[in-house]
Amino acid sequence: MSRIVWTGPALKDMEGIRAYIARDSECYAGALMLDIIGAVERLAQFPRMGRFVPELHDGHTREILAGSYRVAYDVVGDAVRVLTVLHGARQFPLP
């Protein structure tokens, strides 16, 4: 089983998403956070279940979808590193 590591930028993304949604609905913001966290926790069992991020063409960075959000991650040894969480309508930040 892989361990999940949330990077600083990914945690900041989650805080921003939660704060934005909570302006309209605390309940929905909490439910969305649980959905995203649940999707990420499944990666502990199946770390390579996500597809490669199509914009990157690097064969290393993967993503899963959680509702309308994209969760980008990579697998390093026995760790799944969550790199960023962004809305699916947003352009993926290219290096």
XYZ file of N, CA and C in Angstrom:
285
model
N 0.843 -1.177 0.000
C 0.000 0.000 0.000
C 0.890 1.242 0.000
N 0.561 2.197 -0.833
C 1.321 3.444 -0.923
C 0.864 4.424 0.150
N 1.775 5.297 0.527
C 1.389 6.364 1.456
C 1.096 7.620 0.644
N 0.176 8.419 1.135
C -0.236 9.647 0.458
C 0.515 10.824 1.073
N 1.115 11.649 0.217
C 1.820 12.845 0.661
C 1.208 14.044 -0.055
N 0.616 14.949 0.714
C 0.046 16.178 0.151
C 1.150 17.235 0.136
N 1.451 17.781 -1.032
C 2.449 18.846 -1.120
C 1.825 20.159 -0.646
N 2.676 21.114 -0.327
C 2.197 22.438 0.094
C 1.273 23.092 -0.925
N 1.649 23.115 -2.207
C 0.757 23.714 -3.202
C -0.611 23.019 -3.281
N -0.638 21.702 -3.149
C -1.916 20.983 -3.207
C -2.788 21.343 -2.007
N -2.181 21.454 -0.826
C -2.947 21.855 0.363
C -3.477 23.273 0.216
N -2.668 24.145 -0.364
C -3.107 25.524 -0.604
C -4.272 25.543 -1.599
N -4.183 24.704 -2.640
C -5.286 24.593 -3.602
C -6.569 24.182 -2.898
N -6.468 23.171 -2.041
C -7.653 22.678 -1.321
C -8.248 23.768 -0.439
N -7.412 24.511 0.252
C -7.904 25.608 1.095
C -8.633 26.653 0.259
N -8.053 26.999 -0.884
C -8.672 27.988 -1.763
C -10.002 27.511 -2.327
N -10.061 26.273 -2.752
C -11.302 25.706 -3.295
C -12.379 25.701 -2.220
N -12.009 25.228 -1.020
C -12.977 25.168 0.073
C -13.509 26.560 0.414
N -12.616 27.542 0.520
C -13.028 28.904 0.862
C -13.951 29.487 -0.211
N -13.632 29.236 -1.473
C -14.448 29.757 -2.575
C -15.850 29.155 -2.553
N -15.946 27.845 -2.418
C -17.247 27.172 -2.408
C -18.025 27.529 -1.143
N -17.334 27.669 -0.021
C -17.995 27.958 1.255
C -18.670 29.321 1.271
N -18.261 30.225 0.388
C -18.939 31.528 0.322
C -20.413 31.352 0.004
N -20.730 30.314 -0.756
C -22.126 30.030 -1.101
C -22.721 28.919 -0.256
N -21.901 27.921 0.094
C -22.449 26.786 0.831
C -21.358 26.058 1.618
N -21.396 26.216 2.935
C -20.458 25.486 3.804
C -20.656 23.976 3.644
N -21.908 23.582 3.522
C -22.237 22.161 3.411
C -21.630 21.559 2.137
N -21.826 22.237 1.009
C -21.289 21.724 -0.247
C -19.765 21.748 -0.229
N -19.176 22.786 0.375
C -17.712 22.869 0.451
C -17.159 21.671 1.218
N -17.787 21.340 2.333
C -17.340 20.187 3.115
C -17.501 18.886 2.359
N -18.622 18.738 1.680
C -18.876 17.511 0.913
C -17.865 17.368 -0.230
N -17.545 18.468 -0.880
C -16.576 18.432 -1.974
C -15.197 18.040 -1.460
N -14.799 18.592 -0.323
C -13.506 18.235 0.258
C -13.455 16.741 0.561
N -14.534 16.202 1.111
C -14.582 14.764 1.397
C -14.489 13.938 0.121
N -15.135 14.395 -0.957
C -15.069 13.684 -2.240
C -13.635 13.657 -2.774
N -12.973 14.808 -2.732
C -11.603 14.883 -3.249
C -10.667 14.032 -2.395
N -10.782 14.158 -1.083
C -9.927 13.376 -0.179
C -10.177 11.881 -0.362
N -11.439 11.487 -0.522
C -11.766 10.080 -0.744
C -11.145 9.545 -2.022
N -11.191 10.353 -3.084
C -10.587 9.938 -4.353
C -9.082 9.771 -4.198
N -8.451 10.689 -3.483
C -7.004 10.606 -3.265
C -6.665 9.396 -2.405
N -7.450 9.126 -1.387
C -7.171 7.978 -0.516
C -7.220 6.651 -1.270
N -8.031 6.559 -2.325
C -8.075 5.345 -3.131
C -6.747 5.087 -3.841
N -5.983 6.146 -4.031
C -4.672 5.991 -4.674
C -3.705 5.179 -3.825
N -3.938 5.109 -2.527
C -3.070 4.302 -1.667
C -3.115 2.840 -2.103
N -4.278 2.374 -2.519
C -4.443 0.992 -2.991
C -4.062 0.829 -4.460
N -4.394 1.843 -5.257
C -4.204 1.759 -6.710
C -3.484 3.013 -7.213
N -2.201 3.166 -6.924
C -1.500 4.410 -7.239
C -1.395 4.746 -8.728
N -1.508 3.766 -9.574
C -1.368 4.045 -11.007
C -2.707 4.029 -11.744
N -3.794 4.221 -10.999
C -5.103 4.166 -11.645
C -5.421 5.416 -12.465
N -4.764 6.524 -12.181
C -5.046 7.748 -12.924
C -4.394 7.749 -14.293
N -4.927 8.587 -15.154
C -4.337 8.720 -16.490
C -3.173 9.709 -16.429
N -2.298 9.642 -17.422
C -1.238 10.631 -17.524
C -1.860 11.971 -17.899
N -1.342 13.056 -17.344
C -1.852 14.400 -17.669
C -1.536 14.668 -19.131
N -2.579 14.809 -19.966
C -2.343 14.908 -21.412
C -1.510 16.125 -21.821
N -1.635 17.239 -21.123
C -0.904 18.449 -21.502
C 0.599 18.341 -21.259
N 1.004 17.465 -20.373
C 2.411 17.415 -19.981
C 3.276 16.515 -20.850
N 2.718 15.440 -21.379
C 3.478 14.508 -22.229
C 4.761 14.029 -21.550
N 4.734 13.877 -20.217
C 5.965 13.479 -19.530
C 5.966 12.011 -19.090
N 4.833 11.324 -19.198
C 4.773 9.923 -18.816
C 5.033 9.684 -17.342
N 4.880 10.737 -16.534
C 5.178 10.622 -15.113
C 4.043 11.173 -14.246
N 3.530 12.332 -14.601
C 2.484 12.985 -13.813
C 1.123 12.444 -14.223
N 0.378 11.954 -13.241
C -0.941 11.376 -13.482
C -2.014 12.271 -12.873
N -3.263 11.961 -13.206
C -4.375 12.695 -12.608
C -5.583 11.787 -12.461
N -6.377 12.123 -11.454
C -7.688 11.518 -11.271
C -8.693 12.656 -11.247
N -9.930 12.321 -11.523
C -10.994 13.308 -11.469
C -11.825 13.070 -10.216
N -12.188 14.163 -9.584
C -13.061 14.118 -8.412
C -14.102 15.214 -8.617
N -15.281 14.812 -9.052
C -16.288 15.814 -9.413
C -15.773 16.616 -10.591
N -15.773 17.932 -10.456
C -15.291 18.820 -11.515
C -13.817 19.162 -11.365
N -13.122 18.468 -10.478
C -11.742 18.814 -10.165
C -10.754 17.767 -10.645
N -9.579 18.249 -11.038
C -8.479 17.402 -11.460
C -7.456 17.372 -10.329
N -7.056 16.191 -9.943
C -6.048 16.020 -8.899
C -4.815 15.429 -9.569
N -3.759 16.230 -9.671
C -2.521 15.772 -10.305
C -1.589 15.211 -9.238
N -0.932 14.111 -9.593
C -0.044 13.451 -8.641
C 1.046 12.705 -9.385
N 2.060 12.313 -8.635
C 3.051 11.409 -9.188
C 3.335 10.325 -8.158
N 3.968 9.273 -8.618
C 4.312 8.148 -7.753
C 5.829 8.105 -7.655
N 6.314 8.220 -6.420
C 7.751 8.208 -6.169
C 8.015 7.142 -5.110
N 8.616 6.038 -5.534
C 8.844 4.929 -4.607
C 7.518 4.395 -4.095
N 7.344 4.390 -2.774
C 6.091 3.909 -2.189
C 5.152 5.057 -1.817
N 5.397 6.247 -2.364
C 4.579 7.411 -2.030
C 3.832 7.949 -3.244
N 2.606 8.354 -3.008
C 1.816 9.095 -3.982
C 1.864 10.547 -3.532
N 2.466 11.421 -4.360
C 2.556 12.842 -4.019
C 1.483 13.610 -4.768
N 0.559 14.217 -4.009
C -0.487 15.044 -4.606
C 0.148 16.395 -4.908
N 0.163 16.771 -6.187
C 0.882 17.961 -6.626
C 0.003 19.199 -6.707
N -1.206 19.048 -7.224
C -2.109 20.185 -7.371
C -3.535 19.685 -7.520
N -4.483 20.560 -7.191
C -5.905 20.285 -7.361
C -6.484 21.513 -8.053
N -7.085 21.321 -9.215
C -7.644 22.460 -9.917
C -8.949 22.098 -10.593
N -9.755 23.121 -10.834
C -11.032 22.907 -11.500
C -10.777 22.450 -12.929
N -11.601 21.540 -13.392
C -11.427 20.970 -14.730
C -11.520 21.982 -15.851
N -12.184 23.114 -15.616
C -12.316 24.134 -16.650
C -11.066 25.010 -16.754
N -10.192 24.915 -15.760
C -8.961 25.720 -15.780
C -7.887 25.037 -16.598
N -7.032 25.846 -17.172
C -5.879 25.334 -17.930
C -4.856 24.767 -16.946
N -4.312 23.617 -17.257
C -3.314 23.007 -16.390
C -2.043 23.852 -16.470
N -1.442 24.197 -15.314
C -0.219 25.015 -15.343
C 0.953 24.218 -15.920
N 1.476 24.684 -17.013
C 2.601 23.996 -17.656
C 3.917 24.520 -17.085
N 4.908 23.644 -16.996
C 6.211 24.065 -16.433
C 6.905 25.093 -17.310
